[in-house]
C-alpha positions as protocol buffer text, in pm:
chain_id: "A"
residue {
  index: 1
  type: UNK
  ca { x: -1854 y: 4399 z: 1015 }
}
residue {
  index: 2
  type: UNK
  ca { x: -1791 y: 4286 z: 674 }
}
residue {
  index: 3
  type: UNK
  ca { x: -1431 y: 4195 z: 807 }
}
residue {
  index: 4
  type: UNK
  ca { x: -1524 y: 3972 z: 1088 }
}
residue {
  index: 5
  type: UNK
  ca { x: -1827 y: 3762 z: 861 }
}
residue {
  index: 6
  type: UNK
  ca { x: -1505 y: 3723 z: 593 }
}
residue {
  index: 7
  type: UNK
  ca { x: -1276 y: 3624 z: 894 }
}
residue {
  index: 8
  type: UNK
  ca { x: -1544 y: 3380 z: 1029 }
}
residue {
  index: 9
  type: UNK
  ca { x: -1619 y: 3231 z: 688 }
}
residue {
  index: 10
  type: UNK
  ca { x: -1222 y: 3174 z: 640 }
}
residue {
  index: 11
  type: UNK
  ca { x: -1201 y: 3013 z: 973 }
}
residue {
  index: 12
  type: UNK
  ca { x: -1480 y: 2763 z: 914 }
}
residue {
  index: 13
  type: UNK
  ca { x: -1338 y: 2700 z: 538 }
}
residue {
  index: 14
  type: UNK
  ca { x: -1019 y: 2635 z: 702 }
}
residue {
  index: 15
  type: UNK
  ca { x: -1153 y: 2386 z: 973 }
}
residue {
  index: 16
  type: UNK
  ca { x: -1366 y: 2195 z: 650 }
}
residue {
  index: 17
  type: UNK
  ca { x: -1055 y: 2188 z: 450 }
}
residue {
  index: 18
  type: UNK
  ca { x: -834 y: 2020 z: 775 }
}
residue {
  index: 19
  type: UNK
  ca { x: -1127 y: 1776 z: 819 }
}
residue {
  index: 20
  type: UNK
  ca { x: -1146 y: 1663 z: 478 }
}
residue {
  index: 21
  type: UNK
  ca { x: -735 y: 1633 z: 445 }
}
residue {
  index: 22
  type: UNK
  ca { x: -772 y: 1406 z: 732 }
}
residue {
  index: 23
  type: UNK
  ca { x: -1039 y: 1205 z: 617 }
}
residue {
  index: 24
  type: UNK
  ca { x: -869 y: 1162 z: 279 }
}
residue {
  index: 25
  type: UNK
  ca { x: -531 y: 1054 z: 480 }
}
residue {
  index: 26
  type: UNK
  ca { x: -716 y: 824 z: 711 }
}
residue {
  index: 27
  type: UNK
  ca { x: -867 y: 663 z: 430 }
}
residue {
  index: 28
  type: UNK
  ca { x: -560 y: 600 z: 210 }
}
residue {
  index: 29
  type: UNK
  ca { x: -369 y: 450 z: 485 }
}
residue {
  index: 30
  type: UNK
  ca { x: -674 y: 233 z: 568 }
}
residue {
  index: 31
  type: UNK
  ca { x: -646 y: 121 z: 184 }
}
residue {
  index: 32
  type: UNK
  ca { x: -262 y: 51 z: 187 }
}
residue {
  index: 33
  type: UNK
  ca { x: -233 y: -138 z: 485 }
}
residue {
  index: 34
  type: UNK
  ca { x: -580 y: -346 z: 430 }
}
residue {
  index: 35
  type: UNK
  ca { x: -508 y: -717 z: 391 }
}
residue {
  index: 36
  type: UNK
  ca { x: -634 y: -685 z: 13 }
}
residue {
  index: 37
  type: UNK
  ca { x: -319 y: -468 z: -87 }
}
residue {
  index: 38
  type: UNK
  ca { x: -103 y: -678 z: 146 }
}
residue {
  index: 39
  type: UNK
  ca { x: -198 y: -981 z: -43 }
}
residue {
  index: 40
  type: UNK
  ca { x: -164 y: -818 z: -380 }
}
residue {
  index: 41
  type: UNK
  ca { x: 210 y: -741 z: -296 }
}
residue {
  index: 42
  type: UNK
  ca { x: 246 y: -1076 z: -148 }
}
residue {
  index: 43
  type: UNK
  ca { x: 110 y: -1239 z: -439 }
}
residue {
  index: 44
  type: UNK
  ca { x: 345 y: -1010 z: -679 }
}
residue {
  index: 45
  type: UNK
  ca { x: 647 y: -1105 z: -480 }
}
residue {
  index: 46
  type: UNK
  ca { x: 572 y: -1491 z: -491 }
}
residue {
  index: 47
  type: UNK
  ca { x: 574 y: -1462 z: -866 }
}
residue {
  index: 48
  type: UNK
  ca { x: 867 y: -1214 z: -925 }
}
residue {
  index: 49
  type: UNK
  ca { x: 1069 y: -1474 z: -651 }
}
residue {
  index: 50
  type: UNK
  ca { x: 933 y: -1783 z: -875 }
}
residue {
  index: 51
  type: UNK
  ca { x: 1044 y: -1621 z: -1208 }
}
residue {
  index: 52
  type: UNK
  ca { x: 1366 y: -1498 z: -1086 }
}
residue {
  index: 53
  type: UNK
  ca { x: 1454 y: -1827 z: -976 }
}
residue {
  index: 54
  type: UNK
  ca { x: 1323 y: -2006 z: -1256 }
}
residue {
  index: 55
  type: UNK
  ca { x: 1076 y: -2192 z: -1077 }
}
residue {
  index: 56
  type: UNK
  ca { x: 1329 y: -2324 z: -809 }
}
residue {
  index: 57
  type: UNK
  ca { x: 1217 y: -2111 z: -511 }
}
residue {
  index: 58
  type: UNK
  ca { x: 790 y: -2121 z: -458 }
}
residue {
  index: 59
  type: UNK
  ca { x: 680 y: -1944 z: -145 }
}
residue {
  index: 60
  type: UNK
  ca { x: 294 y: -2086 z: -81 }
}
residue {
  index: 61
  type: UNK
  ca { x: -6 y: -1855 z: -78 }
}
residue {
  index: 62
  type: UNK
  ca { x: -91 y: -1659 z: 190 }
}
residue {
  index: 63
  type: UNK
  ca { x: -475 y: -1653 z: 111 }
}
residue {
  index: 64
  type: UNK
  ca { x: -571 y: -1832 z: 443 }
}
residue {
  index: 65
  type: UNK
  ca { x: -753 y: -1615 z: 700 }
}
residue {
  index: 66
  type: UNK
  ca { x: -711 y: -1552 z: 1032 }
}
residue {
  index: 67
  type: UNK
  ca { x: -1021 y: -1538 z: 1244 }
}
residue {
  index: 68
  type: UNK
  ca { x: -1069 y: -1170 z: 1417 }
}
residue {
  index: 69
  type: UNK
  ca { x: -929 y: -1141 z: 1703 }
}
residue {
  index: 70
  type: UNK
  ca { x: -673 y: -1401 z: 1664 }
}
residue {
  index: 71
  type: UNK
  ca { x: -324 y: -1298 z: 1597 }
}
residue {
  index: 72
  type: UNK
  ca { x: -145 y: -1369 z: 1278 }
}
residue {
  index: 73
  type: UNK
  ca { x: 194 y: -1569 z: 1253 }
}
residue {
  index: 74
  type: UNK
  ca { x: 340 y: -1462 z: 913 }
}
residue {
  index: 75
  type: UNK
  ca { x: 655 y: -1684 z: 817 }
}
residue {
  index: 76
  type: UNK
  ca { x: 982 y: -1565 z: 692 }
}
residue {
  index: 77
  type: UNK
  ca { x: 919 y: -1626 z: 367 }
}
residue {
  index: 78
  type: UNK
  ca { x: 598 y: -1437 z: 408 }
}
residue {
  index: 79
  type: UNK
  ca { x: 786 y: -1121 z: 491 }
}
residue {
  index: 80
  type: UNK
  ca { x: 1011 y: -1156 z: 203 }
}
residue {
  index: 81
  type: UNK
  ca { x: 750 y: -1230 z: -81 }
}
residue {
  index: 82
  type: UNK
  ca { x: 602 y: -929 z: 36 }
}
residue {
  index: 83
  type: UNK
  ca { x: 895 y: -678 z: 43 }
}
residue {
  index: 84
  type: UNK
  ca { x: 998 y: -815 z: -272 }
}
residue {
  index: 85
  type: UNK
  ca { x: 670 y: -759 z: -400 }
}
residue {
  index: 86
  type: UNK
  ca { x: 647 y: -415 z: -283 }
}
residue {
  index: 87
  type: UNK
  ca { x: 1002 y: -313 z: -409 }
}
residue {
  index: 88
  type: UNK
  ca { x: 931 y: -460 z: -763 }
}
residue {
  index: 89
  type: UNK
  ca { x: 638 y: -278 z: -790 }
}
residue {
  index: 90
  type: UNK
  ca { x: 842 y: 43 z: -703 }
}
residue {
  index: 91
  type: UNK
  ca { x: 1111 y: -63 z: -930 }
}
residue {
  index: 92
  type: UNK
  ca { x: 865 y: -94 z: -1208 }
}
residue {
  index: 93
  type: UNK
  ca { x: 671 y: 264 z: -1163 }
}
residue {
  index: 94
  type: UNK
  ca { x: 1023 y: 418 z: -1157 }
}
residue {
  index: 95
  type: UNK
  ca { x: 1138 y: 231 z: -1444 }
}
residue {
  index: 96
  type: UNK
  ca { x: 815 y: 348 z: -1664 }
}
residue {
  index: 97
  type: UNK
  ca { x: 877 y: 704 z: -1499 }
}
residue {
  index: 98
  type: UNK
  ca { x: 1223 y: 738 z: -1612 }
}
residue {
  index: 99
  type: UNK
  ca { x: 1152 y: 584 z: -1938 }
}
residue {
  index: 100
  type: UNK
  ca { x: 873 y: 814 z: -2027 }
}
residue {
  index: 101
  type: UNK
  ca { x: 1123 y: 1074 z: -1928 }
}
residue {
  index: 102
  type: UNK
  ca { x: 1386 y: 988 z: -2131 }
}
residue {
  index: 103
  type: UNK
  ca { x: 1157 y: 1031 z: -2443 }
}
residue {
  index: 104
  type: UNK
  ca { x: 1026 y: 1387 z: -2323 }
}
């Protein structure tokens, strides 16, 4: 009898943990692919490109909003700025990580 109760408790705890884990993953994916995060990386990419080209290449801001239900039509430069922003952010954190690991 006690074994049966323990087994039920473990099963219920497993279901609760799986549901909570799924919620955390869903919230993370929603945040990463939200428009605010994409705008952040686009802005970082725009600035990195401007600094790298010494102001020779300027990509316009993408603070324009698309009405709900309409399809966004990003330009090639928008995609370039977005990916440059993401890759430069990753490179920044990797360099900080390797720098800290070097001193340890």
